[in-house]
mmCIF file of C-alpha atoms and ligand atoms in Angstrom:
data_model
loop_
_atom_site.group_PDB
_atom_site.id
_atom_site.type_symbol
_atom_site.label_atom_id
_atom_site.label_comp_id
_atom_site.label_asym_id
_atom_site.label_seq_id
_atom_site.Cartn_x
_atom_site.Cartn_y
_atom_site.Cartn_z
ATOM 1 C CA MET A 1 -24.014 -36.931 6.422
ATOM 2 C CA VAL A 2 -21.199 -35.460 3.951
ATOM 3 C CA GLY A 3 -21.884 -32.927 2.314
ATOM 4 C CA SER A 4 -24.300 -29.881 2.423
ATOM 5 C CA VAL A 5 -27.847 -29.472 1.381
ATOM 6 C CA GLY A 6 -27.988 -28.158 -1.772
ATOM 7 C CA SER A 7 -25.046 -28.403 -3.013
ATOM 8 C CA ASN A 8 -22.933 -30.519 -5.917
ATOM 9 C CA ARG A 9 -19.152 -29.150 -4.625
ATOM 10 C CA PRO A 10 -16.963 -31.612 -3.224
ATOM 11 C CA MET A 11 -17.044 -30.832 0.464
ATOM 12 C CA GLY A 12 -13.505 -29.543 1.111
ATOM 13 C CA LEU A 13 -14.314 -27.073 -1.649
ATOM 14 C CA ASP A 14 -17.121 -25.632 -1.106
ATOM 15 C CA ARG A 15 -15.913 -25.330 2.631
ATOM 16 C CA TRP A 16 -13.593 -23.076 1.642
ATOM 17 C CA MET A 17 -15.807 -21.023 -1.650
ATOM 18 C CA GLY A 18 -18.838 -20.456 0.903
ATOM 19 C CA ASP A 19 -15.475 -19.530 4.066
ATOM 20 C CA PRO A 20 -15.786 -15.901 4.762
ATOM 21 C CA LEU A 21 -12.549 -15.813 6.040
ATOM 22 C CA LEU A 22 -11.137 -16.135 3.106
ATOM 23 C CA THR A 23 -14.455 -13.864 0.723
ATOM 24 C CA ASN A 24 -13.331 -11.399 3.631
ATOM 25 C CA LEU A 25 -9.393 -11.275 2.978
ATOM 26 C CA ILE A 26 -10.230 -11.679 -0.795
ATOM 27 C CA SER A 27 -12.211 -8.332 -0.574
ATOM 28 C CA ALA A 28 -10.151 -6.769 1.564
ATOM 29 C CA LEU A 29 -7.101 -6.721 -0.909
ATOM 30 C CA VAL A 30 -9.112 -5.965 -3.662
ATOM 31 C CA TYR A 31 -10.215 -3.212 -2.235
ATOM 32 C CA VAL A 32 -6.590 -2.326 -0.946
ATOM 33 C CA LEU A 33 -5.059 -2.832 -4.483
ATOM 34 C CA PRO A 34 -4.844 1.327 -5.624
ATOM 35 C CA ALA A 35 -2.610 1.386 -1.950
ATOM 36 C CA TYR A 36 -0.722 -1.177 -3.331
ATOM 37 C CA VAL A 37 -0.422 0.192 -6.300
ATOM 38 C CA ALA A 38 0.889 3.329 -5.949
ATOM 39 C CA ASN A 39 2.600 2.439 -2.782
ATOM 40 C CA GLY A 40 5.104 0.518 -5.001
ATOM 41 C CA ALA A 41 4.834 2.026 -8.103
ATOM 42 C CA PRO A 42 7.188 5.084 -7.690
ATOM 43 C CA VAL A 43 10.508 2.794 -6.817
ATOM 44 C CA VAL A 44 10.199 1.730 -10.531
ATOM 45 C CA LEU A 45 9.223 4.674 -11.765
ATOM 46 C CA VAL A 46 11.579 7.086 -10.466
ATOM 47 C CA ARG A 47 14.580 4.353 -12.062
ATOM 48 C CA THR A 48 12.635 6.562 -15.397
ATOM 49 C CA VAL A 49 14.046 9.831 -14.155
ATOM 50 C CA GLU A 50 17.040 11.053 -14.392
ATOM 51 C CA ARG A 51 17.207 13.234 -11.291
ATOM 52 C CA PRO A 52 13.685 13.282 -9.593
ATOM 53 C CA ARG A 53 13.053 16.221 -7.929
ATOM 54 C CA PRO A 54 12.364 15.868 -3.628
ATOM 55 C CA LEU A 55 9.477 16.419 -2.532
ATOM 56 C CA ASP A 56 11.385 18.215 0.283
ATOM 57 C CA MET A 57 13.253 20.590 -2.430
ATOM 58 C CA GLY A 58 16.360 19.361 -0.124
ATOM 59 C CA ARG A 59 15.696 21.182 3.014
ATOM 60 C CA ASN A 60 16.674 19.747 6.595
ATOM 61 C CA PHE A 61 13.785 20.483 9.662
ATOM 62 C CA ILE A 62 14.494 22.762 12.516
ATOM 63 C CA ASP A 63 16.547 18.949 14.091
ATOM 64 C CA GLY A 64 19.164 19.648 11.851
ATOM 65 C CA ARG A 65 17.948 16.438 9.481
ATOM 66 C CA ARG A 66 16.245 16.448 6.374
ATOM 67 C CA ILE A 67 12.296 17.067 6.594
ATOM 68 C CA LEU A 68 11.411 14.037 4.074
ATOM 69 C CA GLY A 69 14.865 12.853 2.139
ATOM 70 C CA ASP A 70 15.555 11.732 -1.375
ATOM 71 C CA GLY A 71 13.559 9.330 -0.833
ATOM 72 C CA LYS A 72 10.061 11.044 -1.395
ATOM 73 C CA THR A 73 10.011 12.715 -5.151
ATOM 74 C CA PHE A 74 7.484 14.650 -7.053
ATOM 75 C CA GLU A 75 8.173 12.113 -9.603
ATOM 76 C CA GLY A 76 7.407 9.371 -7.574
ATOM 77 C CA LEU A 77 4.252 10.885 -5.257
ATOM 78 C CA PHE A 78 2.701 12.088 -9.050
ATOM 79 C CA GLY A 79 3.402 8.376 -10.462
ATOM 80 C CA GLY A 80 2.397 6.666 -7.783
ATOM 81 C CA LEU A 81 -1.457 8.572 -7.444
ATOM 82 C CA PHE A 82 -1.232 7.855 -11.415
ATOM 83 C CA SER A 83 -0.523 4.170 -11.257
ATOM 84 C CA GLY A 84 -3.308 3.180 -8.205
ATOM 85 C CA THR A 85 -5.897 5.400 -9.627
ATOM 86 C CA ALA A 86 -5.842 3.688 -12.678
ATOM 87 C CA ILE A 87 -5.525 0.298 -11.590
ATOM 88 C CA GLY A 88 -8.737 1.453 -9.413
ATOM 89 C CA LEU A 89 -10.353 1.454 -12.851
ATOM 90 C CA VAL A 90 -9.464 -1.449 -13.856
ATOM 91 C CA VAL A 91 -10.853 -3.448 -10.922
ATOM 92 C CA SER A 92 -14.073 -0.864 -11.562
ATOM 93 C CA PHE A 93 -14.265 -2.239 -14.852
ATOM 94 C CA LEU A 94 -13.847 -6.074 -14.079
ATOM 95 C CA LEU A 95 -15.245 -6.244 -10.324
ATOM 96 C CA PRO A 96 -17.158 -3.834 -10.271
ATOM 97 C CA GLY A 97 -18.943 -2.133 -7.037
ATOM 98 C CA THR A 98 -15.522 -2.982 -5.327
ATOM 99 C CA PHE A 99 -15.674 0.701 -4.766
ATOM 100 C CA ARG A 100 -18.552 3.495 -3.936
ATOM 101 C CA SER A 101 -17.428 5.554 -6.050
ATOM 102 C CA PRO A 102 -14.257 6.501 -8.647
ATOM 103 C CA LEU A 103 -12.658 8.950 -6.544
ATOM 104 C CA GLU A 104 -12.290 6.063 -3.882
ATOM 105 C CA PRO A 105 -9.336 4.368 -5.559
ATOM 106 C CA VAL A 106 -8.065 8.262 -6.042
ATOM 107 C CA THR A 107 -8.477 8.114 -2.115
ATOM 108 C CA LEU A 108 -7.028 5.241 -1.675
ATOM 109 C CA SER A 109 -3.697 6.268 -3.571
ATOM 110 C CA SER A 110 -3.646 9.408 -2.231
ATOM 111 C CA GLY A 111 -3.404 7.792 1.400
ATOM 112 C CA ALA A 112 -1.090 5.616 0.521
ATOM 113 C CA MET A 113 1.047 8.192 -0.434
ATOM 114 C CA LEU A 114 0.466 10.703 2.117
ATOM 115 C CA GLY A 115 1.372 7.752 4.979
ATOM 116 C CA ASP A 116 4.295 6.842 3.238
ATOM 117 C CA ILE A 117 5.704 10.577 3.321
ATOM 118 C CA LEU A 118 4.383 10.576 6.972
ATOM 119 C CA GLY A 119 6.999 7.763 7.800
ATOM 120 C CA SER A 120 9.900 9.194 6.419
ATOM 121 C CA PHE A 121 8.782 12.030 8.057
ATOM 122 C CA ALA A 122 8.492 10.339 11.595
ATOM 123 C CA LYS A 123 11.915 7.926 10.403
ATOM 124 C CA ARG A 124 13.842 11.561 9.757
ATOM 125 C CA ARG A 125 13.130 12.864 13.018
ATOM 126 C CA ILE A 126 14.490 9.867 14.984
ATOM 127 C CA GLY A 127 17.265 10.070 13.466
ATOM 128 C CA ILE A 128 17.085 7.273 10.949
ATOM 129 C CA SER A 129 18.164 8.195 7.158
ATOM 130 C CA GLN A 130 17.148 7.241 3.855
ATOM 131 C CA GLY A 131 17.386 3.385 2.820
ATOM 132 C CA GLY A 132 17.228 2.551 6.719
ATOM 133 C CA PRO A 133 14.353 0.405 7.952
ATOM 134 C CA LEU A 134 11.618 1.327 10.730
ATOM 135 C CA PRO A 135 9.931 -2.155 10.214
ATOM 136 C CA VAL A 136 5.864 -2.523 10.799
ATOM 137 C CA VAL A 137 6.246 1.067 9.630
ATOM 138 C CA ASP A 138 7.805 1.041 6.834
ATOM 139 C CA GLN A 139 5.827 -2.384 5.277
ATOM 140 C CA THR A 140 2.311 -0.763 6.872
ATOM 141 C CA GLY A 141 1.631 2.128 7.199
ATOM 142 C CA PHE A 142 0.711 3.561 3.515
ATOM 143 C CA LEU A 143 -2.193 0.545 4.518
ATOM 144 C CA ALA A 144 -2.707 2.330 7.570
ATOM 145 C CA ALA A 145 -2.977 5.742 5.981
ATOM 146 C CA ALA A 146 -4.842 4.379 3.492
ATOM 147 C CA LEU A 147 -7.733 2.462 4.799
ATOM 148 C CA LEU A 148 -7.882 5.640 7.956
ATOM 149 C CA LEU A 149 -8.181 8.116 4.924
ATOM 150 C CA ALA A 150 -10.754 6.280 2.865
ATOM 151 C CA TRP A 151 -12.952 5.158 5.374
ATOM 152 C CA THR A 152 -13.298 9.021 6.860
ATOM 153 C CA ILE A 153 -15.247 9.725 4.064
ATOM 154 C CA PHE A 154 -16.502 6.839 2.580
ATOM 155 C CA GLY A 155 -16.989 4.599 5.880
ATOM 156 C CA PRO A 156 -15.996 1.082 6.267
ATOM 157 C CA ARG A 157 -16.585 -2.001 4.194
ATOM 158 C CA GLU A 158 -18.643 -4.405 5.378
ATOM 159 C CA TRP A 159 -15.430 -7.053 5.390
ATOM 160 C CA SER A 160 -14.024 -4.779 7.889
ATOM 161 C CA ASP A 161 -14.310 -6.671 11.357
ATOM 162 C CA ALA A 162 -10.616 -6.856 13.473
ATOM 163 C CA PHE A 163 -9.492 -9.995 12.312
ATOM 164 C CA THR A 164 -10.157 -9.367 8.423
ATOM 165 C CA LEU A 165 -7.960 -6.180 9.138
ATOM 166 C CA LEU A 166 -4.649 -8.591 11.631
ATOM 167 C CA LEU A 167 -5.161 -10.915 8.653
ATOM 168 C CA LEU A 168 -4.612 -8.104 5.777
ATOM 169 C CA PHE A 169 -1.823 -6.373 7.833
ATOM 170 C CA LEU A 170 -0.532 -9.077 7.898
ATOM 171 C CA VAL A 171 -0.628 -10.675 3.770
ATOM 172 C CA THR A 172 0.118 -6.701 3.403
ATOM 173 C CA ALA A 173 3.813 -7.282 5.983
ATOM 174 C CA LEU A 174 4.830 -10.479 3.636
ATOM 175 C CA LEU A 175 3.795 -9.209 1.042
ATOM 176 C CA HIS A 176 5.949 -5.566 1.118
ATOM 177 C CA LEU A 177 8.868 -7.936 1.983
ATOM 178 C CA GLY A 178 8.406 -10.414 -0.457
ATOM 179 C CA THR A 179 8.214 -7.634 -3.434
ATOM 180 C CA ASN A 180 11.152 -6.011 -2.284
ATOM 181 C CA ALA A 181 13.395 -8.464 -1.674
ATOM 182 C CA GLY A 182 12.255 -9.454 -5.132
ATOM 183 C CA ALA A 183 12.908 -5.883 -6.633
ATOM 184 C CA TYR A 184 16.169 -6.194 -4.955
ATOM 185 C CA LEU A 185 17.033 -8.772 -6.486
ATOM 186 C CA LEU A 186 16.149 -7.319 -10.351
ATOM 187 C CA GLY A 187 18.378 -5.052 -9.186
ATOM 188 C CA LEU A 188 16.080 -2.024 -8.790
ATOM 189 C CA LYS A 189 16.338 -0.858 -5.301
ATOM 190 C CA GLU A 190 19.287 -1.088 -3.306
ATOM 191 C CA ARG A 191 18.319 -2.906 0.165
ATOM 192 C CA TRP A 192 16.310 -6.263 -0.226
ATOM 193 C CA TYR A 193 13.827 -5.016 2.669
HETATM 194 N N1 CTP B 1 9.870 7.297 -4.502
HETATM 195 C C1 CTP B 1 10.169 8.264 -4.974
HETATM 196 N N2 CTP B 1 8.709 9.092 -4.401
HETATM 197 C C2 CTP B 1 7.836 8.876 -3.394
HETATM 198 C C3 CTP B 1 7.906 7.575 -3.425
HETATM 199 C C4 CTP B 1 8.962 6.314 -3.209
HETATM 200 O O1 CTP B 1 10.819 8.466 -5.823
HETATM 201 N N3 CTP B 1 7.209 9.889 -3.465
HETATM 202 C C5 CTP B 1 10.892 5.693 -4.849
HETATM 203 C C6 CTP B 1 12.597 6.165 -4.676
HETATM 204 O O2 CTP B 1 13.373 6.190 -4.972
HETATM 205 C C7 CTP B 1 12.325 5.433 -3.213
HETATM 206 C C8 CTP B 1 11.883 4.272 -3.449
HETATM 207 O O3 CTP B 1 11.365 4.821 -4.031
HETATM 208 O O4 CTP B 1 13.889 5.068 -2.599
HETATM 209 C C9 CTP B 1 11.156 3.234 -1.891
HETATM 210 O O5 CTP B 1 10.785 3.754 -1.116
HETATM 211 P P1 CTP B 1 10.196 3.543 0.399
HETATM 212 O O6 CTP B 1 11.313 3.156 0.620
HETATM 213 O O7 CTP B 1 9.251 4.440 0.492
HETATM 214 O O8 CTP B 1 11.909 5.336 0.349
HETATM 215 P P2 CTP B 1 13.303 5.051 0.916
HETATM 216 O O9 CTP B 1 13.756 4.895 -0.172
HETATM 217 O O10 CTP B 1 13.303 3.904 1.678
HETATM 218 O O11 CTP B 1 13.025 5.992 1.834
HETATM 219 P P3 CTP B 1 12.721 6.356 3.733
HETATM 220 O O12 CTP B 1 13.638 6.274 4.093
HETATM 221 O O13 CTP B 1 12.640 7.645 3.514
HETATM 222 O O14 CTP B 1 11.841 5.311 3.403
HETATM 223 MG MG1 MG B 2 12.345 2.211 2.480
#
């Protein structure tokens, strides 16, 4: 028997379109778009500001190192929150049902910014200076925090099984490295990672 019953699509295509794995991954990527945009927007936005103001106001922690460093600014934080929320509104309009509340993209954006800030705080505490690499945390910390916060408030999504989450984090790490390398080539970033 060739093809599935009741379908006139080619068998290969049919298999892909009905593939729950792919459907789950795409749903996950659409859902986390506000977190992606919130995380990426500061890199571009902060360049338009003459003197961005560091969130830690230039202050040191008790270990004598900067609390967060110059890579976490008010302009970046609010620009990220605004951009992530704005893309969330666009997604809600184009794909209704993606979010359960208009506050969900706000929460995803806030979680992303919070995770990014916590990552910098941790990096400074273990002696990595601003812009220095902390693999895995740099690429995926924002997403972990965004999902944790959004799911604490709104509950998990129907696609959130362990395998889809693993794939989502893998794809995120690759996208993060890819877009950072692109930003570096465009002269937007000092380092390629
Ligand atoms: N950025 C910002 N404010 C934020 C987040 C990011 O101004 N809240 C901008 C900064 O210009 C920063 C750039 O986006 O340099 C890239 O962000 P990120 O890679 O998170 O910061 P790093 O400079 O690598 O600093 P850290 O080592 O603290 O992660
Ligand atoms: Mg960095």
